[in-house]
CSV table of N, CA and C in Angstrom, one decimal:
chain,number,residue,atom,x,y,z
A,51,UNK,N,19.5,1.2,-35.5
A,51,UNK,CA,20.1,1.9,-34.3
A,51,UNK,C,20.1,1.0,-33.1
A,52,UNK,N,20.7,1.4,-32.1
A,52,UNK,CA,20.8,0.7,-30.9
A,52,UNK,C,19.6,0.9,-30.0
A,53,UNK,N,18.8,-0.1,-29.6
A,53,UNK,CA,17.6,0.1,-28.8
A,53,UNK,C,17.9,0.7,-27.4
A,54,UNK,N,19.1,0.4,-26.9
A,54,UNK,CA,19.4,0.9,-25.6
A,54,UNK,C,19.7,2.4,-25.7
A,55,UNK,N,20.4,2.8,-26.8
A,55,UNK,CA,20.7,4.2,-27.0
A,55,UNK,C,19.4,5.0,-27.3
A,56,UNK,N,18.5,4.4,-28.1
A,56,UNK,CA,17.2,5.0,-28.4
A,56,UNK,C,16.4,5.3,-27.1
A,57,UNK,N,16.4,4.2,-26.2
A,57,UNK,CA,15.6,4.4,-25.0
A,57,UNK,C,16.2,5.4,-24.1
A,58,UNK,N,17.5,5.5,-24.0
A,58,UNK,CA,18.2,6.5,-23.2
A,58,UNK,C,18.0,7.9,-23.7
A,59,UNK,N,18.0,8.0,-25.1
A,59,UNK,CA,17.8,9.3,-25.7
A,59,UNK,C,16.4,9.8,-25.4
A,60,UNK,N,15.4,8.9,-25.5
A,60,UNK,CA,14.0,9.2,-25.2
A,60,UNK,C,13.8,9.6,-23.8
A,61,UNK,N,14.5,9.0,-22.9
A,61,UNK,CA,14.4,9.3,-21.4
A,61,UNK,C,15.0,10.7,-21.2
A,62,UNK,N,16.1,11.0,-21.8
A,62,UNK,CA,16.8,12.3,-21.6
A,62,UNK,C,15.9,13.4,-22.2
A,63,UNK,N,15.3,13.2,-23.4
A,63,UNK,CA,14.4,14.1,-23.9
A,63,UNK,C,13.1,14.4,-23.0
A,64,UNK,N,12.6,13.3,-22.5
A,64,UNK,CA,11.5,13.4,-21.6
A,64,UNK,C,11.8,14.2,-20.3
A,65,UNK,N,13.0,14.0,-19.8
A,65,UNK,CA,13.5,14.7,-18.6
A,65,UNK,C,13.6,16.2,-18.9
A,66,UNK,N,14.2,16.5,-20.1
A,66,UNK,CA,14.3,17.9,-20.5
A,66,UNK,C,13.0,18.6,-20.6
A,67,UNK,N,12.0,17.9,-21.2
A,67,UNK,CA,10.7,18.4,-21.3
A,67,UNK,C,10.0,18.7,-20.0
A,68,UNK,N,10.2,17.7,-19.1
A,68,UNK,CA,9.6,17.9,-17.7
A,68,UNK,C,10.3,19.0,-17.0
A,69,UNK,N,11.6,19.2,-17.1
A,69,UNK,CA,12.3,20.3,-16.5
A,69,UNK,C,11.7,21.6,-16.9
A,70,UNK,N,11.4,21.7,-18.2
A,70,UNK,CA,10.8,23.0,-18.7
A,70,UNK,C,9.4,23.2,-18.2
A,71,UNK,N,8.6,22.1,-18.0
A,71,UNK,CA,7.3,22.3,-17.4
A,71,UNK,C,7.3,22.7,-16.0
A,72,UNK,N,8.3,22.1,-15.2
A,72,UNK,CA,8.4,22.4,-13.8
A,72,UNK,C,8.7,23.9,-13.6
A,73,UNK,N,9.6,24.4,-14.5
A,73,UNK,CA,9.9,25.8,-14.4
A,73,UNK,C,8.7,26.7,-14.5
A,74,UNK,N,7.6,26.3,-15.1
A,74,UNK,CA,6.4,27.0,-15.3
A,74,UNK,C,5.5,27.0,-14.1
A,75,UNK,N,5.7,26.0,-13.3
A,75,UNK,CA,4.8,25.8,-12.1
A,75,UNK,C,5.3,26.4,-10.9
A,76,UNK,N,4.4,26.8,-10.0
A,76,UNK,CA,4.8,27.3,-8.7
A,76,UNK,C,4.3,26.4,-7.6
A,77,UNK,N,5.2,26.0,-6.7
A,77,UNK,CA,4.9,25.1,-5.7
A,77,UNK,C,4.6,25.9,-4.4
A,78,UNK,N,3.5,25.7,-3.8
A,78,UNK,CA,3.2,26.4,-2.6
A,78,UNK,C,2.8,25.4,-1.5
A,79,UNK,N,3.4,25.6,-0.3
A,79,UNK,CA,3.1,24.8,0.8
A,79,UNK,C,1.8,25.2,1.5
A,80,UNK,N,0.9,24.3,1.7
A,80,UNK,CA,-0.3,24.6,2.5
A,80,UNK,C,-0.3,23.7,3.7
A,81,UNK,N,-0.4,24.2,4.9
A,81,UNK,CA,-0.4,23.4,6.1
A,81,UNK,C,-1.6,22.5,6.1
A,82,UNK,N,-1.4,21.3,6.7
A,82,UNK,CA,-2.5,20.3,6.7
A,82,UNK,C,-3.7,20.8,7.4
A,83,UNK,N,-3.5,21.7,8.4
A,83,UNK,CA,-4.6,22.3,9.2
A,83,UNK,C,-5.5,23.1,8.3
A,84,UNK,N,-5.0,23.7,7.2
A,84,UNK,CA,-5.7,24.5,6.3
A,84,UNK,C,-6.3,23.8,5.1
A,85,UNK,N,-6.1,22.5,5.0
A,85,UNK,CA,-6.6,21.7,3.9
A,85,UNK,C,-7.2,20.4,4.4
A,86,UNK,N,-8.4,20.5,4.9
A,86,UNK,CA,-9.0,19.3,5.5
A,86,UNK,C,-9.3,18.2,4.5
A,87,UNK,N,-9.6,18.6,3.2
A,87,UNK,CA,-9.9,17.6,2.2
A,87,UNK,C,-8.7,16.7,1.9
A,88,UNK,N,-7.5,17.3,1.7
A,88,UNK,CA,-6.3,16.5,1.5
A,88,UNK,C,-6.0,15.7,2.8
A,89,UNK,N,-6.2,16.3,3.9
A,89,UNK,CA,-5.9,15.6,5.2
A,89,UNK,C,-6.8,14.4,5.3
A,90,UNK,N,-8.0,14.5,5.0
A,90,UNK,CA,-9.0,13.4,5.0
A,90,UNK,C,-8.6,12.3,4.1
A,91,UNK,N,-8.2,12.6,2.8
A,91,UNK,CA,-7.7,11.7,1.8
A,91,UNK,C,-6.5,11.0,2.3
A,92,UNK,N,-5.5,11.7,2.9
A,92,UNK,CA,-4.3,11.1,3.3
A,92,UNK,C,-4.5,10.1,4.5
A,93,UNK,N,-5.4,10.5,5.4
A,93,UNK,CA,-5.8,9.6,6.5
A,93,UNK,C,-6.4,8.3,5.9
A,94,UNK,N,-7.3,8.4,4.9
A,94,UNK,CA,-7.9,7.2,4.3
A,94,UNK,C,-6.9,6.3,3.7
A,95,UNK,N,-5.9,6.8,3.0
A,95,UNK,CA,-4.9,6.0,2.4
A,95,UNK,C,-4.0,5.4,3.5
A,96,UNK,N,-3.6,6.2,4.5
A,96,UNK,CA,-2.8,5.7,5.6
A,96,UNK,C,-3.4,4.5,6.3
A,97,UNK,N,-4.8,4.6,6.5
A,97,UNK,CA,-5.5,3.5,7.2
A,97,UNK,C,-5.8,2.4,6.3
A,98,UNK,N,-5.4,2.5,5.0
A,98,UNK,CA,-5.6,1.5,4.0
A,98,UNK,C,-7.1,1.2,3.7
A,99,UNK,N,-7.9,2.2,3.9
A,99,UNK,CA,-9.3,2.1,3.5
A,99,UNK,C,-9.3,2.5,2.0
A,100,UNK,N,-9.1,1.6,1.1
A,100,UNK,CA,-8.9,2.0,-0.3
A,100,UNK,C,-10.2,1.7,-1.1
A,101,UNK,N,-11.4,1.6,-0.5
A,101,UNK,CA,-12.6,1.5,-1.3
A,101,UNK,C,-12.9,2.8,-2.0
A,102,UNK,N,-13.7,2.7,-3.0
A,102,UNK,CA,-14.0,3.8,-3.9
A,102,UNK,C,-15.1,4.7,-3.2
A,103,UNK,N,-14.9,6.0,-3.1
A,103,UNK,CA,-15.9,6.9,-2.5
A,103,UNK,C,-16.2,8.1,-3.4
A,104,UNK,N,-17.4,8.5,-3.4
A,104,UNK,CA,-17.8,9.7,-4.2
A,104,UNK,C,-18.0,10.8,-3.2
A,105,UNK,N,-17.3,11.8,-3.3
A,105,UNK,CA,-17.4,13.0,-2.3
A,105,UNK,C,-18.1,14.1,-3.1
A,106,UNK,N,-19.4,14.3,-2.8
A,106,UNK,CA,-20.1,15.3,-3.5
A,106,UNK,C,-19.9,16.7,-2.8
A,107,UNK,N,-19.9,16.7,-1.5
A,107,UNK,CA,-19.7,17.9,-0.7
A,107,UNK,C,-18.5,17.7,0.2
A,108,UNK,N,-17.3,18.0,-0.3
A,108,UNK,CA,-16.1,17.7,0.6
A,108,UNK,C,-16.1,18.6,1.8
A,109,UNK,N,-15.6,18.0,2.9
A,109,UNK,CA,-15.6,18.8,4.2
A,109,UNK,C,-14.7,19.9,4.1
A,110,UNK,N,-15.1,21.0,4.6
A,110,UNK,CA,-14.3,22.2,4.6
A,110,UNK,C,-13.9,22.7,5.9
């Protein structure tokens, strides 16, 4: 078979599988004011402090 065709066929099949999974999920917007844990993580990444941290009791 043609390797390019096989790769494209695999990609299309993966996309179709992902589409079916997405249909099962519900996306809900949570304002950053109501989610301090994600806000803290986003600020860490934005400030490029990428050291490893263990968060035992996340701030609420």
